[in-house]
């Protein structure tokens, strides 16, 4: 794996992390300290393929991109773009999503924390308040439980209220048991 580094018009393609650190140390504006060096080494060793941006000063950054390109020309012409192993990506389903989509028709208890729009009586203005809502419902899955709760709340609260993502920490559910 090679690393492409750019700071304004200074750029390089290096084959190891030591060369990348030497390149960064050669730039006067970049304060190469042990913490930055450790972070660059950690990024290079990780499985993350997203570009990494480091702040030099306000609104000034340098970037590091992992690439499989052997030369700068290959990198510029995008000849060695990293493509993740689709078979592994297709096989892997995050546990939260798998649990949400698991089909069990029965009673569920869903708990949702959302931002509710309420009128402040003294001022006549509206503001967001944290609201906690618990409901028991018949559903086919965790996602169906979420959809039923949100549908119920949308009919009863201000339309500007904000509901969390079904995959987030502000929604949880418990399967209570099967029903007839």
PDB file of C-alpha atoms in Angstrom:
ATOM      1  CA  UNK A   1       0.000   0.000   0.000  1.00  0.00           C
ATOM      2  CA  UNK A   2       1.355   3.416  -0.994  1.00  0.00           C
ATOM      3  CA  UNK A   3       0.550   6.828   0.420  1.00  0.00           C
ATOM      4  CA  UNK A   4      -0.184  10.012  -1.504  1.00  0.00           C
ATOM      5  CA  UNK A   5       0.437  13.220   0.478  1.00  0.00           C
ATOM      6  CA  UNK A   6      -0.427  16.768  -0.529  1.00  0.00           C
ATOM      7  CA  UNK A   7       0.020  20.149   1.108  1.00  0.00           C
ATOM      8  CA  UNK A   8      -0.965  22.964  -1.291  1.00  0.00           C
ATOM      9  CA  UNK A   9       1.274  22.471  -4.347  1.00  0.00           C
ATOM     10  CA  UNK A  10       3.685  20.085  -2.602  1.00  0.00           C
ATOM     11  CA  UNK A  11       2.768  16.471  -3.229  1.00  0.00           C
ATOM     12  CA  UNK A  12       4.404  13.073  -3.228  1.00  0.00           C
ATOM     13  CA  UNK A  13       3.675   9.381  -3.553  1.00  0.00           C
ATOM     14  CA  UNK A  14       5.638   7.271  -1.074  1.00  0.00           C
ATOM     15  CA  UNK A  15       5.920   3.539  -0.563  1.00  0.00           C
ATOM     16  CA  UNK A  16       6.180   3.467   3.240  1.00  0.00           C
ATOM     17  CA  UNK A  17       5.181   5.515   6.261  1.00  0.00           C
ATOM     18  CA  UNK A  18       8.765   6.569   7.097  1.00  0.00           C
ATOM     19  CA  UNK A  19       9.072   8.346   3.738  1.00  0.00           C
ATOM     20  CA  UNK A  20       5.719  10.033   4.391  1.00  0.00           C
ATOM     21  CA  UNK A  21       6.918  11.318   7.763  1.00  0.00           C
ATOM     22  CA  UNK A  22      10.172  12.558   6.205  1.00  0.00           C
ATOM     23  CA  UNK A  23       8.161  14.422   3.541  1.00  0.00           C
ATOM     24  CA  UNK A  24       5.952  16.059   6.180  1.00  0.00           C
ATOM     25  CA  UNK A  25       8.965  16.982   8.325  1.00  0.00           C
ATOM     26  CA  UNK A  26      10.545  18.709   5.314  1.00  0.00           C
ATOM     27  CA  UNK A  27       7.642  21.199   5.148  1.00  0.00           C
ATOM     28  CA  UNK A  28       8.296  24.166   7.443  1.00  0.00           C
ATOM     29  CA  UNK A  29       4.616  24.996   8.135  1.00  0.00           C
ATOM     30  CA  UNK A  30       3.855  21.488   9.441  1.00  0.00           C
ATOM     31  CA  UNK A  31       4.874  20.988  13.052  1.00  0.00           C
ATOM     32  CA  UNK A  32       5.921  17.344  13.024  1.00  0.00           C
ATOM     33  CA  UNK A  33       5.555  16.167  16.621  1.00  0.00           C
ATOM     34  CA  UNK A  34       5.414  12.662  18.148  1.00  0.00           C
ATOM     35  CA  UNK A  35       1.597  12.723  18.342  1.00  0.00           C
ATOM     36  CA  UNK A  36       1.237  13.580  14.651  1.00  0.00           C
ATOM     37  CA  UNK A  37       3.818  10.967  13.721  1.00  0.00           C
ATOM     38  CA  UNK A  38       1.992   8.313  15.765  1.00  0.00           C
ATOM     39  CA  UNK A  39      -1.334   9.260  14.168  1.00  0.00           C
ATOM     40  CA  UNK A  40       0.108   9.045  10.638  1.00  0.00           C
ATOM     41  CA  UNK A  41       1.602   5.625  11.454  1.00  0.00           C
ATOM     42  CA  UNK A  42      -1.727   4.459  12.894  1.00  0.00           C
ATOM     43  CA  UNK A  43      -3.608   5.621   9.782  1.00  0.00           C
ATOM     44  CA  UNK A  44      -1.115   3.879   7.482  1.00  0.00           C
ATOM     45  CA  UNK A  45      -1.423   0.619   9.444  1.00  0.00           C
ATOM     46  CA  UNK A  46      -5.236   0.688   9.635  1.00  0.00           C
ATOM     47  CA  UNK A  47      -7.711  -0.868   7.202  1.00  0.00           C
ATOM     48  CA  UNK A  48      -9.342   2.525   6.549  1.00  0.00           C
ATOM     49  CA  UNK A  49      -9.168   3.624   2.909  1.00  0.00           C
ATOM     50  CA  UNK A  50     -10.807   7.024   3.280  1.00  0.00           C
ATOM     51  CA  UNK A  51      -8.531  10.044   2.826  1.00  0.00           C
ATOM     52  CA  UNK A  52      -7.275  11.498   6.098  1.00  0.00           C
ATOM     53  CA  UNK A  53      -7.099  15.248   6.605  1.00  0.00           C
ATOM     54  CA  UNK A  54      -4.826  16.856   9.205  1.00  0.00           C
ATOM     55  CA  UNK A  55      -5.192  20.419  10.412  1.00  0.00           C
ATOM     56  CA  UNK A  56      -2.066  22.582  10.197  1.00  0.00           C
ATOM     57  CA  UNK A  57      -3.752  25.825  11.278  1.00  0.00           C
ATOM     58  CA  UNK A  58      -7.290  27.208  10.913  1.00  0.00           C
ATOM     59  CA  UNK A  59      -8.647  26.337   7.441  1.00  0.00           C
ATOM     60  CA  UNK A  60      -5.293  24.879   6.323  1.00  0.00           C
ATOM     61  CA  UNK A  61      -4.871  21.110   6.028  1.00  0.00           C
ATOM     62  CA  UNK A  62      -2.704  18.444   4.444  1.00  0.00           C
ATOM     63  CA  UNK A  63      -4.152  15.166   3.237  1.00  0.00           C
ATOM     64  CA  UNK A  64      -3.016  11.552   3.076  1.00  0.00           C
ATOM     65  CA  UNK A  65      -4.633   9.056   0.710  1.00  0.00           C
ATOM     66  CA  UNK A  66      -3.964   5.325   0.634  1.00  0.00           C
ATOM     67  CA  UNK A  67      -3.525   4.017  -2.889  1.00  0.00           C
ATOM     68  CA  UNK A  68      -2.400   0.983  -4.792  1.00  0.00           C
ATOM     69  CA  UNK A  69      -0.854   3.152  -7.534  1.00  0.00           C
ATOM     70  CA  UNK A  70       2.845   2.494  -8.107  1.00  0.00           C
ATOM     71  CA  UNK A  71       3.593   5.885  -9.691  1.00  0.00           C
ATOM     72  CA  UNK A  72       2.252   9.413  -9.491  1.00  0.00           C
ATOM     73  CA  UNK A  73       0.975   9.124 -13.086  1.00  0.00           C
ATOM     74  CA  UNK A  74      -1.033   6.017 -12.173  1.00  0.00           C
ATOM     75  CA  UNK A  75      -2.466   7.821  -9.165  1.00  0.00           C
ATOM     76  CA  UNK A  76      -3.408  10.943 -11.151  1.00  0.00           C
ATOM     77  CA  UNK A  77      -5.077   8.880 -13.876  1.00  0.00           C
ATOM     78  CA  UNK A  78      -6.865   6.738 -11.271  1.00  0.00           C
ATOM     79  CA  UNK A  79      -5.493   3.495 -12.636  1.00  0.00           C
ATOM     80  CA  UNK A  80      -5.100   1.836  -9.235  1.00  0.00           C
ATOM     81  CA  UNK A  81      -8.308   2.681  -7.423  1.00  0.00           C
ATOM     82  CA  UNK A  82      -8.952   0.489  -4.387  1.00  0.00           C
ATOM     83  CA  UNK A  83     -12.119  -1.572  -4.730  1.00  0.00           C
ATOM     84  CA  UNK A  84     -13.261  -3.343  -1.588  1.00  0.00           C
ATOM     85  CA  UNK A  85     -13.895  -7.086  -1.705  1.00  0.00           C
ATOM     86  CA  UNK A  86     -17.609  -7.130  -2.531  1.00  0.00           C
ATOM     87  CA  UNK A  87     -18.073 -10.746  -1.469  1.00  0.00           C
ATOM     88  CA  UNK A  88     -16.895  -9.916   2.040  1.00  0.00           C
ATOM     89  CA  UNK A  89     -19.010  -6.750   2.096  1.00  0.00           C
ATOM     90  CA  UNK A  90     -22.102  -8.644   0.966  1.00  0.00           C
ATOM     91  CA  UNK A  91     -21.615 -11.364   3.560  1.00  0.00           C
ATOM     92  CA  UNK A  92     -21.159  -8.905   6.428  1.00  0.00           C
ATOM     93  CA  UNK A  93     -24.390  -7.519   7.846  1.00  0.00           C
ATOM     94  CA  UNK A  94     -23.993  -5.330  10.935  1.00  0.00           C
ATOM     95  CA  UNK A  95     -25.611  -6.981  13.974  1.00  0.00           C
ATOM     96  CA  UNK A  96     -27.921  -4.010  14.590  1.00  0.00           C
ATOM     97  CA  UNK A  97     -29.438  -4.251  11.101  1.00  0.00           C
ATOM     98  CA  UNK A  98     -29.714  -8.037  11.306  1.00  0.00           C
ATOM     99  CA  UNK A  99     -31.559  -7.765  14.614  1.00  0.00           C
ATOM    100  CA  UNK A 100     -33.860  -5.021  13.270  1.00  0.00           C
ATOM    101  CA  UNK A 101     -34.869  -7.076  10.236  1.00  0.00           C
ATOM    102  CA  UNK A 102     -35.336 -10.376  12.081  1.00  0.00           C
ATOM    103  CA  UNK A 103     -38.915 -11.518  11.418  1.00  0.00           C
ATOM    104  CA  UNK A 104     -40.828 -12.441  14.599  1.00  0.00           C
ATOM    105  CA  UNK A 105     -44.513 -11.573  14.573  1.00  0.00           C
ATOM    106  CA  UNK A 106     -45.498 -10.684  18.104  1.00  0.00           C
ATOM    107  CA  UNK A 107     -45.496  -8.053  20.817  1.00  0.00           C
ATOM    108  CA  UNK A 108     -42.651  -5.547  20.945  1.00  0.00           C
ATOM    109  CA  UNK A 109     -41.813  -2.793  23.382  1.00  0.00           C
ATOM    110  CA  UNK A 110     -40.153   0.126  21.622  1.00  0.00           C
ATOM    111  CA  UNK A 111     -38.385   3.023  23.338  1.00  0.00           C
ATOM    112  CA  UNK A 112     -37.652   6.181  21.356  1.00  0.00           C
ATOM    113  CA  UNK A 113     -35.988   9.441  22.421  1.00  0.00           C
ATOM    114  CA  UNK A 114     -36.744  12.283  20.030  1.00  0.00           C
ATOM    115  CA  UNK A 115     -36.765  16.077  19.739  1.00  0.00           C
ATOM    116  CA  UNK A 116     -40.311  17.379  20.166  1.00  0.00           C
ATOM    117  CA  UNK A 117     -41.369  20.890  19.178  1.00  0.00           C
ATOM    118  CA  UNK A 118     -43.353  22.556  21.972  1.00  0.00           C
ATOM    119  CA  UNK A 119     -44.837  26.015  22.461  1.00  0.00           C
ATOM    120  CA  UNK A 120     -43.304  28.045  25.299  1.00  0.00           C
ATOM    121  CA  UNK A 121     -46.355  29.649  26.955  1.00  0.00           C
ATOM    122  CA  UNK A 122     -44.677  32.821  28.216  1.00  0.00           C
ATOM    123  CA  UNK A 123     -43.085  33.864  24.926  1.00  0.00           C
ATOM    124  CA  UNK A 124     -45.337  32.271  22.337  1.00  0.00           C
ATOM    125  CA  UNK A 125     -42.249  30.823  20.628  1.00  0.00           C
ATOM    126  CA  UNK A 126     -41.480  27.199  19.848  1.00  0.00           C
ATOM    127  CA  UNK A 127     -38.494  25.205  21.033  1.00  0.00           C
ATOM    128  CA  UNK A 128     -37.144  21.659  20.831  1.00  0.00           C
ATOM    129  CA  UNK A 129     -37.397  19.535  23.954  1.00  0.00           C
ATOM    130  CA  UNK A 130     -36.104  16.029  24.501  1.00  0.00           C
ATOM    131  CA  UNK A 131     -38.978  13.571  24.726  1.00  0.00           C
ATOM    132  CA  UNK A 132     -38.977   9.935  25.830  1.00  0.00           C
ATOM    133  CA  UNK A 133     -41.707   7.650  24.483  1.00  0.00           C
ATOM    134  CA  UNK A 134     -42.356   3.987  25.265  1.00  0.00           C
ATOM    135  CA  UNK A 135     -44.974   1.899  23.469  1.00  0.00           C
ATOM    136  CA  UNK A 136     -45.997  -1.725  23.161  1.00  0.00           C
ATOM    137  CA  UNK A 137     -47.303  -2.832  19.803  1.00  0.00           C
ATOM    138  CA  UNK A 138     -47.824  -5.832  17.558  1.00  0.00           C
ATOM    139  CA  UNK A 139     -45.178  -5.877  14.855  1.00  0.00           C
ATOM    140  CA  UNK A 140     -43.336  -8.210  12.504  1.00  0.00           C
ATOM    141  CA  UNK A 141     -39.804  -6.991  13.300  1.00  0.00           C
ATOM    142  CA  UNK A 142     -37.857  -4.321  15.140  1.00  0.00           C
ATOM    143  CA  UNK A 143     -37.989  -1.999  12.140  1.00  0.00           C
ATOM    144  CA  UNK A 144     -41.749  -2.499  11.863  1.00  0.00           C
ATOM    145  CA  UNK A 145     -42.029  -1.587  15.558  1.00  0.00           C
ATOM    146  CA  UNK A 146     -40.049   1.616  14.913  1.00  0.00           C
ATOM    147  CA  UNK A 147     -42.192   2.526  11.897  1.00  0.00           C
ATOM    148  CA  UNK A 148     -45.430   2.007  13.839  1.00  0.00           C
ATOM    149  CA  UNK A 149     -44.221   4.151  16.753  1.00  0.00           C
ATOM    150  CA  UNK A 150     -43.020   6.992  14.504  1.00  0.00           C
ATOM    151  CA  UNK A 151     -46.247   6.863  12.461  1.00  0.00           C
ATOM    152  CA  UNK A 152     -48.245   7.108  15.699  1.00  0.00           C
ATOM    153  CA  UNK A 153     -46.159  10.053  16.945  1.00  0.00           C
ATOM    154  CA  UNK A 154     -46.295  11.957  13.623  1.00  0.00           C
ATOM    155  CA  UNK A 155     -50.086  12.089  13.946  1.00  0.00           C
ATOM    156  CA  UNK A 156     -49.897  13.547  17.476  1.00  0.00           C
ATOM    157  CA  UNK A 157     -46.903  15.914  17.654  1.00  0.00           C
ATOM    158  CA  UNK A 158     -45.821  19.000  15.712  1.00  0.00           C
ATOM    159  CA  UNK A 159     -44.580  18.151  12.218  1.00  0.00           C
ATOM    160  CA  UNK A 160     -41.260  19.898  12.942  1.00  0.00           C
ATOM    161  CA  UNK A 161     -40.367  17.291  15.574  1.00  0.00           C
ATOM    162  CA  UNK A 162     -37.248  15.270  14.785  1.00  0.00           C
ATOM    163  CA  UNK A 163     -37.108  11.485  15.053  1.00  0.00           C
ATOM    164  CA  UNK A 164     -33.858   9.535  15.402  1.00  0.00           C
ATOM    165  CA  UNK A 165     -32.485   6.944  13.038  1.00  0.00           C
ATOM    166  CA  UNK A 166     -33.738   3.430  13.561  1.00  0.00           C
ATOM    167  CA  UNK A 167     -30.088   2.283  13.782  1.00  0.00           C
ATOM    168  CA  UNK A 168     -29.067   4.916  16.338  1.00  0.00           C
ATOM    169  CA  UNK A 169     -28.780   4.779  20.100  1.00  0.00           C
ATOM    170  CA  UNK A 170     -32.049   6.708  20.594  1.00  0.00           C
ATOM    171  CA  UNK A 171     -34.234   3.769  19.586  1.00  0.00           C
ATOM    172  CA  UNK A 172     -34.341   0.363  21.229  1.00  0.00           C
ATOM    173  CA  UNK A 173     -36.811  -2.455  21.262  1.00  0.00           C
ATOM    174  CA  UNK A 174     -37.520  -5.672  23.093  1.00  0.00           C
ATOM    175  CA  UNK A 175     -39.368  -8.669  21.740  1.00  0.00           C
ATOM    176  CA  UNK A 176     -41.950  -9.515  24.426  1.00  0.00           C
ATOM    177  CA  UNK A 177     -43.424 -12.673  22.918  1.00  0.00           C
ATOM    178  CA  UNK A 178     -45.365 -14.242  20.114  1.00  0.00           C
ATOM    179  CA  UNK A 179     -49.006 -13.466  19.507  1.00  0.00           C
ATOM    180  CA  UNK A 180     -51.828 -15.319  17.810  1.00  0.00           C
TER     181      UNK A 180
END
